[in-house]
Amino acid sequence: MAIHAYHSTKEYETFSYLPQMTPEQVRRQIAYAIAQGWNPAVEHTAKGTPARVSFWHMWKLPMFGEQSVDVVLAEIEACHREFPDQMVRFIAYDNYSQSQGVAFVVYR
């Protein structure tokens, strides 16, 4: 039996190889990031270019210390309303490791 790797032309992030997340799954990922103490942020970019070579524009400043999933989701929705033809992603920054704890595209 041969094993075949899945090849996608749109490699946005780890979750891009899975089906689109439901709103509840997005909510749970954001809740997890907040529970880890990570700082949420929202970014957007034009569609059609792979994320690894594309520049993502920050939507406002990171939400340092934000504890409400609803506030984060509201910012994601506001960004999507402002830029309906662009991809929008959620990022959570880990202060301890000084890196991204998680990043995934919410609106492709």
PDB file of C-alpha atoms in Angstrom:
ATOM      1  CA  MET A   1       0.000   0.000   0.000  1.00  0.00           C
ATOM      2  CA  ALA A   2       1.423   3.360  -1.029  1.00  0.00           C
ATOM      3  CA  ILE A   3       1.203   6.391   1.227  1.00  0.00           C
ATOM      4  CA  HIS A   4       0.481   9.656  -0.544  1.00  0.00           C
ATOM      5  CA  ALA A   5       1.176  13.056   0.956  1.00  0.00           C
ATOM      6  CA  TYR A   6      -1.500  15.698   0.669  1.00  0.00           C
ATOM      7  CA  HIS A   7      -0.250  18.632  -1.382  1.00  0.00           C
ATOM      8  CA  SER A   8      -2.038  21.944  -1.178  1.00  0.00           C
ATOM      9  CA  THR A   9      -1.260  25.020  -3.225  1.00  0.00           C
ATOM     10  CA  LYS A  10      -2.585  27.196  -0.403  1.00  0.00           C
ATOM     11  CA  GLU A  11      -0.421  26.575   2.649  1.00  0.00           C
ATOM     12  CA  TYR A  12      -1.625  29.226   5.067  1.00  0.00           C
ATOM     13  CA  GLU A  13      -0.835  27.508   8.360  1.00  0.00           C
ATOM     14  CA  THR A  14      -1.085  24.145  10.142  1.00  0.00           C
ATOM     15  CA  PHE A  15      -4.887  24.007  10.150  1.00  0.00           C
ATOM     16  CA  SER A  16      -5.109  24.820   6.416  1.00  0.00           C
ATOM     17  CA  TYR A  17      -4.747  21.103   5.681  1.00  0.00           C
ATOM     18  CA  LEU A  18      -7.985  20.439   7.559  1.00  0.00           C
ATOM     19  CA  PRO A  19     -11.552  21.399   6.650  1.00  0.00           C
ATOM     20  CA  GLN A  20     -12.619  24.945   7.511  1.00  0.00           C
ATOM     21  CA  MET A  21     -13.150  25.293  11.274  1.00  0.00           C
ATOM     22  CA  THR A  22     -16.646  25.785  12.603  1.00  0.00           C
ATOM     23  CA  PRO A  23     -17.337  28.911  14.698  1.00  0.00           C
ATOM     24  CA  GLU A  24     -17.302  26.731  17.832  1.00  0.00           C
ATOM     25  CA  GLN A  25     -13.893  25.285  16.930  1.00  0.00           C
ATOM     26  CA  VAL A  26     -12.518  28.796  16.373  1.00  0.00           C
ATOM     27  CA  ARG A  27     -13.951  29.841  19.741  1.00  0.00           C
ATOM     28  CA  ARG A  28     -12.273  26.872  21.471  1.00  0.00           C
ATOM     29  CA  GLN A  29      -8.887  27.621  19.877  1.00  0.00           C
ATOM     30  CA  ILE A  30      -9.083  31.243  21.031  1.00  0.00           C
ATOM     31  CA  ALA A  31     -10.165  30.151  24.526  1.00  0.00           C
ATOM     32  CA  TYR A  32      -7.185  27.771  24.666  1.00  0.00           C
ATOM     33  CA  ALA A  33      -4.759  30.547  23.664  1.00  0.00           C
ATOM     34  CA  ILE A  34      -6.181  32.886  26.298  1.00  0.00           C
ATOM     35  CA  ALA A  35      -6.013  30.133  28.938  1.00  0.00           C
ATOM     36  CA  GLN A  36      -2.296  29.749  28.135  1.00  0.00           C
ATOM     37  CA  GLY A  37      -1.773  33.444  28.904  1.00  0.00           C
ATOM     38  CA  TRP A  38      -0.955  34.270  25.279  1.00  0.00           C
ATOM     39  CA  ASN A  39      -1.742  37.707  23.836  1.00  0.00           C
ATOM     40  CA  PRO A  40      -4.297  37.609  20.997  1.00  0.00           C
ATOM     41  CA  ALA A  41      -3.929  39.584  17.771  1.00  0.00           C
ATOM     42  CA  VAL A  42      -5.696  39.780  14.414  1.00  0.00           C
ATOM     43  CA  GLU A  43      -4.046  40.181  11.002  1.00  0.00           C
ATOM     44  CA  HIS A  44      -5.244  40.387   7.401  1.00  0.00           C
ATOM     45  CA  THR A  45      -3.776  40.067   3.903  1.00  0.00           C
ATOM     46  CA  ALA A  46      -4.860  39.834   0.269  1.00  0.00           C
ATOM     47  CA  LYS A  47      -6.172  36.484  -0.924  1.00  0.00           C
ATOM     48  CA  GLY A  48      -4.327  34.377  -3.449  1.00  0.00           C
ATOM     49  CA  THR A  49      -0.780  34.455  -2.085  1.00  0.00           C
ATOM     50  CA  PRO A  50       0.691  31.836   0.231  1.00  0.00           C
ATOM     51  CA  ALA A  51       1.090  33.100   3.800  1.00  0.00           C
ATOM     52  CA  ARG A  52       4.753  32.153   3.911  1.00  0.00           C
ATOM     53  CA  VAL A  53       5.638  34.800   1.283  1.00  0.00           C
ATOM     54  CA  SER A  54       2.892  37.301   2.003  1.00  0.00           C
ATOM     55  CA  PHE A  55       2.974  40.251   4.359  1.00  0.00           C
ATOM     56  CA  TRP A  56       0.177  40.213   6.922  1.00  0.00           C
ATOM     57  CA  HIS A  57      -1.112  43.584   8.124  1.00  0.00           C
ATOM     58  CA  MET A  58      -1.888  43.897  11.800  1.00  0.00           C
ATOM     59  CA  TRP A  59      -5.456  44.846  12.686  1.00  0.00           C
ATOM     60  CA  LYS A  60      -4.990  47.290  15.557  1.00  0.00           C
ATOM     61  CA  LEU A  61      -2.478  46.401  18.271  1.00  0.00           C
ATOM     62  CA  PRO A  62      -2.249  42.993  19.964  1.00  0.00           C
ATOM     63  CA  MET A  63      -4.835  42.627  22.721  1.00  0.00           C
ATOM     64  CA  PHE A  64      -2.400  42.400  25.614  1.00  0.00           C
ATOM     65  CA  GLY A  65      -3.912  40.562  28.565  1.00  0.00           C
ATOM     66  CA  GLU A  66      -7.338  40.124  26.959  1.00  0.00           C
ATOM     67  CA  GLN A  67      -9.386  37.479  28.788  1.00  0.00           C
ATOM     68  CA  SER A  68     -12.623  37.547  26.795  1.00  0.00           C
ATOM     69  CA  VAL A  69     -13.097  35.265  23.798  1.00  0.00           C
ATOM     70  CA  ASP A  70     -16.058  37.413  22.745  1.00  0.00           C
ATOM     71  CA  VAL A  71     -13.897  40.548  22.541  1.00  0.00           C
ATOM     72  CA  VAL A  72     -11.373  38.720  20.352  1.00  0.00           C
ATOM     73  CA  LEU A  73     -14.113  37.327  18.114  1.00  0.00           C
ATOM     74  CA  ALA A  74     -15.619  40.811  17.797  1.00  0.00           C
ATOM     75  CA  GLU A  75     -12.258  42.149  16.570  1.00  0.00           C
ATOM     76  CA  ILE A  76     -11.961  39.291  14.066  1.00  0.00           C
ATOM     77  CA  GLU A  77     -15.449  40.100  12.771  1.00  0.00           C
ATOM     78  CA  ALA A  78     -14.684  43.842  12.615  1.00  0.00           C
ATOM     79  CA  CYS A  79     -11.542  43.150  10.590  1.00  0.00           C
ATOM     80  CA  HIS A  80     -13.494  40.879   8.238  1.00  0.00           C
ATOM     81  CA  ARG A  81     -16.192  43.548   7.762  1.00  0.00           C
ATOM     82  CA  GLU A  82     -13.536  46.171   6.998  1.00  0.00           C
ATOM     83  CA  PHE A  83     -11.648  43.882   4.586  1.00  0.00           C
ATOM     84  CA  PRO A  84     -14.251  41.415   3.240  1.00  0.00           C
ATOM     85  CA  ASP A  85     -12.095  40.339   0.281  1.00  0.00           C
ATOM     86  CA  GLN A  86      -9.024  39.543   2.370  1.00  0.00           C
ATOM     87  CA  MET A  87      -7.929  36.637   4.540  1.00  0.00           C
ATOM     88  CA  VAL A  88      -8.111  37.220   8.284  1.00  0.00           C
ATOM     89  CA  ARG A  89      -6.095  35.243  10.797  1.00  0.00           C
ATOM     90  CA  PHE A  90      -5.876  34.928  14.562  1.00  0.00           C
ATOM     91  CA  ILE A  91      -2.491  34.912  16.254  1.00  0.00           C
ATOM     92  CA  ALA A  92      -1.590  34.450  19.909  1.00  0.00           C
ATOM     93  CA  TYR A  93       1.826  35.570  21.111  1.00  0.00           C
ATOM     94  CA  ASP A  94       3.593  33.676  23.880  1.00  0.00           C
ATOM     95  CA  ASN A  95       5.564  36.170  25.988  1.00  0.00           C
ATOM     96  CA  TYR A  96       7.577  33.433  27.686  1.00  0.00           C
ATOM     97  CA  SER A  97       8.979  31.839  24.536  1.00  0.00           C
ATOM     98  CA  GLN A  98       8.775  35.132  22.615  1.00  0.00           C
ATOM     99  CA  SER A  99       7.091  33.448  19.678  1.00  0.00           C
ATOM    100  CA  GLN A 100       3.669  32.703  18.280  1.00  0.00           C
ATOM    101  CA  GLY A 101       1.818  30.171  20.383  1.00  0.00           C
ATOM    102  CA  VAL A 102      -0.795  29.629  17.688  1.00  0.00           C
ATOM    103  CA  ALA A 103      -1.784  31.166  14.348  1.00  0.00           C
ATOM    104  CA  PHE A 104      -4.602  30.144  12.029  1.00  0.00           C
ATOM    105  CA  VAL A 105      -6.683  31.657   9.259  1.00  0.00           C
ATOM    106  CA  VAL A 106     -10.282  32.314  10.299  1.00  0.00           C
ATOM    107  CA  TYR A 107     -11.504  33.714   6.964  1.00  0.00           C
ATOM    108  CA  ARG A 108      -9.922  32.309   3.820  1.00  0.00           C
TER     109      ARG A 108
END
